[in-house]
């Protein structure tokens, strides 16, 4: 807390900033929330009839077993977001613009500076995390190529990224699920299997009774 006090303006300036946020960044944030929560779009269902779905319903089509429905959902999602791109861009610019101005007045290096402090990490740690993510890209590309082949395609369309592969009616008990995860993670990466085992043994996973 004492460290964060270094990045504060004078009390009158902080009070003014707090009041301005209500009609500034907070208002822009509410606009974004209202726009996205009320967004819906027409889509042709499997029976060929037009139906209106909220964005959550459209997004759920990503995992539909029918590829045509996945494609329709993908196109509907793009069209829906396109329809509100101008107010969404204004909302984002309003929020980020307000934050950038305040952070600068408070002596912050940039917007990332505060996020690093809140996460209790430094830039070197963040960079290491990003590098680790980037080093994993080839692995994900290999998976996506394999999935495309499984679906009988040369390349994987965007709407097939979350496509289900096969069906199964089998139900797992929690111990059976643990064994399944550990065995299959182990086939891919011992390090990943060890991490999962730690998560199980230390009860990091909330499981219902």
PDB file of C-alpha atoms in Angstrom, residues 51-174:
ATOM      1  CA  UNK A  51     -34.253 -17.389 -35.443  1.00  0.00           C
ATOM      2  CA  UNK A  52     -32.800 -14.623 -33.302  1.00  0.00           C
ATOM      3  CA  UNK A  53     -30.143 -15.632 -30.801  1.00  0.00           C
ATOM      4  CA  UNK A  54     -28.296 -13.629 -28.146  1.00  0.00           C
ATOM      5  CA  UNK A  55     -24.531 -13.517 -28.496  1.00  0.00           C
ATOM      6  CA  UNK A  56     -24.132 -16.263 -25.883  1.00  0.00           C
ATOM      7  CA  UNK A  57     -26.303 -18.567 -27.987  1.00  0.00           C
ATOM      8  CA  UNK A  58     -24.341 -17.751 -31.129  1.00  0.00           C
ATOM      9  CA  UNK A  59     -21.036 -18.407 -29.370  1.00  0.00           C
ATOM     10  CA  UNK A  60     -22.331 -21.775 -28.137  1.00  0.00           C
ATOM     11  CA  UNK A  61     -22.661 -22.838 -31.776  1.00  0.00           C
ATOM     12  CA  UNK A  62     -18.865 -23.046 -31.939  1.00  0.00           C
ATOM     13  CA  UNK A  63     -19.112 -26.532 -30.476  1.00  0.00           C
ATOM     14  CA  UNK A  64     -22.136 -27.683 -32.511  1.00  0.00           C
ATOM     15  CA  UNK A  65     -21.794 -31.145 -34.045  1.00  0.00           C
ATOM     16  CA  UNK A  66     -23.069 -29.850 -37.411  1.00  0.00           C
ATOM     17  CA  UNK A  67     -20.358 -28.007 -39.371  1.00  0.00           C
ATOM     18  CA  UNK A  68     -22.901 -25.917 -41.273  1.00  0.00           C
ATOM     19  CA  UNK A  69     -24.292 -24.606 -37.968  1.00  0.00           C
ATOM     20  CA  UNK A  70     -20.771 -23.826 -36.771  1.00  0.00           C
ATOM     21  CA  UNK A  71     -20.149 -21.868 -39.973  1.00  0.00           C
ATOM     22  CA  UNK A  72     -23.456 -19.999 -39.670  1.00  0.00           C
ATOM     23  CA  UNK A  73     -22.664 -19.174 -36.063  1.00  0.00           C
ATOM     24  CA  UNK A  74     -19.231 -17.882 -37.033  1.00  0.00           C
ATOM     25  CA  UNK A  75     -20.635 -15.644 -39.766  1.00  0.00           C
ATOM     26  CA  UNK A  76     -23.447 -14.416 -37.508  1.00  0.00           C
ATOM     27  CA  UNK A  77     -20.972 -13.563 -34.758  1.00  0.00           C
ATOM     28  CA  UNK A  78     -18.826 -11.520 -37.147  1.00  0.00           C
ATOM     29  CA  UNK A  79     -21.865  -9.693 -38.517  1.00  0.00           C
ATOM     30  CA  UNK A  80     -23.232  -8.963 -35.045  1.00  0.00           C
ATOM     31  CA  UNK A  81     -19.970  -7.485 -33.764  1.00  0.00           C
ATOM     32  CA  UNK A  82     -19.633  -5.513 -37.002  1.00  0.00           C
ATOM     33  CA  UNK A  83     -23.023  -3.902 -36.374  1.00  0.00           C
ATOM     34  CA  UNK A  84     -21.803  -2.228 -33.171  1.00  0.00           C
ATOM     35  CA  UNK A  85     -18.139  -1.716 -34.017  1.00  0.00           C
ATOM     36  CA  UNK A  86     -18.328   2.097 -33.937  1.00  0.00           C
ATOM     37  CA  UNK A  87     -19.823   2.507 -30.427  1.00  0.00           C
ATOM     38  CA  UNK A  88     -17.612  -0.324 -29.123  1.00  0.00           C
ATOM     39  CA  UNK A  89     -14.504   1.384 -30.488  1.00  0.00           C
ATOM     40  CA  UNK A  90     -15.631   4.667 -28.926  1.00  0.00           C
ATOM     41  CA  UNK A  91     -16.178   2.941 -25.575  1.00  0.00           C
ATOM     42  CA  UNK A  92     -12.770   1.273 -25.642  1.00  0.00           C
ATOM     43  CA  UNK A  93     -11.010   4.473 -26.653  1.00  0.00           C
ATOM     44  CA  UNK A  94     -12.889   6.356 -23.936  1.00  0.00           C
ATOM     45  CA  UNK A  95     -11.859   3.917 -21.207  1.00  0.00           C
ATOM     46  CA  UNK A  96      -8.254   3.558 -22.342  1.00  0.00           C
ATOM     47  CA  UNK A  97      -7.888   7.264 -23.039  1.00  0.00           C
ATOM     48  CA  UNK A  98      -9.046   8.142 -19.519  1.00  0.00           C
ATOM     49  CA  UNK A  99      -6.720   5.583 -17.970  1.00  0.00           C
ATOM     50  CA  UNK A 100      -3.731   6.718 -20.014  1.00  0.00           C
ATOM     51  CA  UNK A 101      -4.246  10.328 -18.944  1.00  0.00           C
ATOM     52  CA  UNK A 102      -4.645   9.453 -15.260  1.00  0.00           C
ATOM     53  CA  UNK A 103      -1.707   7.032 -15.216  1.00  0.00           C
ATOM     54  CA  UNK A 104       0.514   9.676 -16.771  1.00  0.00           C
ATOM     55  CA  UNK A 105      -0.516  12.260 -14.170  1.00  0.00           C
ATOM     56  CA  UNK A 106       0.106   9.734 -11.398  1.00  0.00           C
ATOM     57  CA  UNK A 107       3.639   9.073 -12.609  1.00  0.00           C
ATOM     58  CA  UNK A 108       3.038   5.630 -14.066  1.00  0.00           C
ATOM     59  CA  UNK A 109       5.261   4.485 -16.922  1.00  0.00           C
ATOM     60  CA  UNK A 110       2.236   3.169 -18.834  1.00  0.00           C
ATOM     61  CA  UNK A 111      -1.003   1.222 -18.356  1.00  0.00           C
ATOM     62  CA  UNK A 112       0.922  -2.042 -17.965  1.00  0.00           C
ATOM     63  CA  UNK A 113       2.820  -0.586 -15.002  1.00  0.00           C
ATOM     64  CA  UNK A 114      -0.233  -0.623 -12.717  1.00  0.00           C
ATOM     65  CA  UNK A 115      -1.278  -4.103 -13.866  1.00  0.00           C
ATOM     66  CA  UNK A 116       2.180  -5.423 -13.010  1.00  0.00           C
ATOM     67  CA  UNK A 117       1.964  -3.921  -9.532  1.00  0.00           C
ATOM     68  CA  UNK A 118      -1.495  -5.387  -8.964  1.00  0.00           C
ATOM     69  CA  UNK A 119      -0.256  -8.822 -10.054  1.00  0.00           C
ATOM     70  CA  UNK A 120       2.876  -8.403  -7.897  1.00  0.00           C
ATOM     71  CA  UNK A 121       5.240  -9.174 -10.776  1.00  0.00           C
ATOM     72  CA  UNK A 122       7.853  -7.168 -12.673  1.00  0.00           C
ATOM     73  CA  UNK A 123       8.323  -6.616 -16.407  1.00  0.00           C
ATOM     74  CA  UNK A 124      11.010  -9.279 -16.631  1.00  0.00           C
ATOM     75  CA  UNK A 125       8.540 -11.853 -15.291  1.00  0.00           C
ATOM     76  CA  UNK A 126       5.887 -10.711 -17.749  1.00  0.00           C
ATOM     77  CA  UNK A 127       8.331 -10.953 -20.647  1.00  0.00           C
ATOM     78  CA  UNK A 128       9.363 -14.446 -19.535  1.00  0.00           C
ATOM     79  CA  UNK A 129       5.716 -15.517 -19.467  1.00  0.00           C
ATOM     80  CA  UNK A 130       5.108 -14.097 -22.952  1.00  0.00           C
ATOM     81  CA  UNK A 131       8.213 -15.823 -24.298  1.00  0.00           C
ATOM     82  CA  UNK A 132       7.052 -19.117 -22.795  1.00  0.00           C
ATOM     83  CA  UNK A 133       3.702 -18.683 -24.510  1.00  0.00           C
ATOM     84  CA  UNK A 134       5.333 -17.892 -27.842  1.00  0.00           C
ATOM     85  CA  UNK A 135       7.592 -20.922 -27.569  1.00  0.00           C
ATOM     86  CA  UNK A 136       4.444 -23.068 -27.289  1.00  0.00           C
ATOM     87  CA  UNK A 137       2.971 -21.815 -30.576  1.00  0.00           C
ATOM     88  CA  UNK A 138       4.476 -24.648 -32.675  1.00  0.00           C
ATOM     89  CA  UNK A 139       2.804 -27.157 -30.362  1.00  0.00           C
ATOM     90  CA  UNK A 140      -0.605 -25.542 -30.846  1.00  0.00           C
ATOM     91  CA  UNK A 141      -0.091 -25.318 -34.606  1.00  0.00           C
ATOM     92  CA  UNK A 142       0.714 -29.026 -34.659  1.00  0.00           C
ATOM     93  CA  UNK A 143      -2.493 -29.752 -32.742  1.00  0.00           C
ATOM     94  CA  UNK A 144      -4.620 -27.621 -35.085  1.00  0.00           C
ATOM     95  CA  UNK A 145      -3.104 -29.310 -38.144  1.00  0.00           C
ATOM     96  CA  UNK A 146      -3.855 -32.715 -36.627  1.00  0.00           C
ATOM     97  CA  UNK A 147      -7.428 -31.644 -35.911  1.00  0.00           C
ATOM     98  CA  UNK A 148      -7.854 -30.478 -39.512  1.00  0.00           C
ATOM     99  CA  UNK A 149      -6.679 -33.886 -40.731  1.00  0.00           C
ATOM    100  CA  UNK A 150      -9.063 -35.610 -38.320  1.00  0.00           C
ATOM    101  CA  UNK A 151     -11.903 -33.595 -39.844  1.00  0.00           C
ATOM    102  CA  UNK A 152     -10.712 -34.476 -43.339  1.00  0.00           C
ATOM    103  CA  UNK A 153      -9.423 -31.019 -44.240  1.00  0.00           C
ATOM    104  CA  UNK A 154      -6.111 -29.592 -45.380  1.00  0.00           C
ATOM    105  CA  UNK A 155      -6.501 -26.481 -43.226  1.00  0.00           C
ATOM    106  CA  UNK A 156      -8.712 -25.768 -40.229  1.00  0.00           C
ATOM    107  CA  UNK A 157     -11.383 -23.094 -40.784  1.00  0.00           C
ATOM    108  CA  UNK A 158     -11.940 -20.720 -37.890  1.00  0.00           C
ATOM    109  CA  UNK A 159     -15.404 -22.167 -37.224  1.00  0.00           C
ATOM    110  CA  UNK A 160     -13.910 -25.628 -36.706  1.00  0.00           C
ATOM    111  CA  UNK A 161     -11.447 -24.685 -33.966  1.00  0.00           C
ATOM    112  CA  UNK A 162     -13.892 -25.838 -31.267  1.00  0.00           C
ATOM    113  CA  UNK A 163     -15.518 -28.575 -33.358  1.00  0.00           C
ATOM    114  CA  UNK A 164     -16.207 -31.762 -31.371  1.00  0.00           C
ATOM    115  CA  UNK A 165     -14.260 -34.862 -32.367  1.00  0.00           C
ATOM    116  CA  UNK A 166     -16.361 -37.977 -32.074  1.00  0.00           C
ATOM    117  CA  UNK A 167     -19.034 -38.875 -29.538  1.00  0.00           C
ATOM    118  CA  UNK A 168     -19.042 -40.757 -26.275  1.00  0.00           C
ATOM    119  CA  UNK A 169     -21.811 -41.540 -23.804  1.00  0.00           C
ATOM    120  CA  UNK A 170     -19.393 -42.807 -21.174  1.00  0.00           C
ATOM    121  CA  UNK A 171     -19.614 -41.212 -17.745  1.00  0.00           C
ATOM    122  CA  UNK A 172     -16.552 -40.910 -15.526  1.00  0.00           C
ATOM    123  CA  UNK A 173     -16.403 -40.941 -11.757  1.00  0.00           C
ATOM    124  CA  UNK A 174     -14.007 -38.357 -10.363  1.00  0.00           C
TER     125      UNK A 174
END
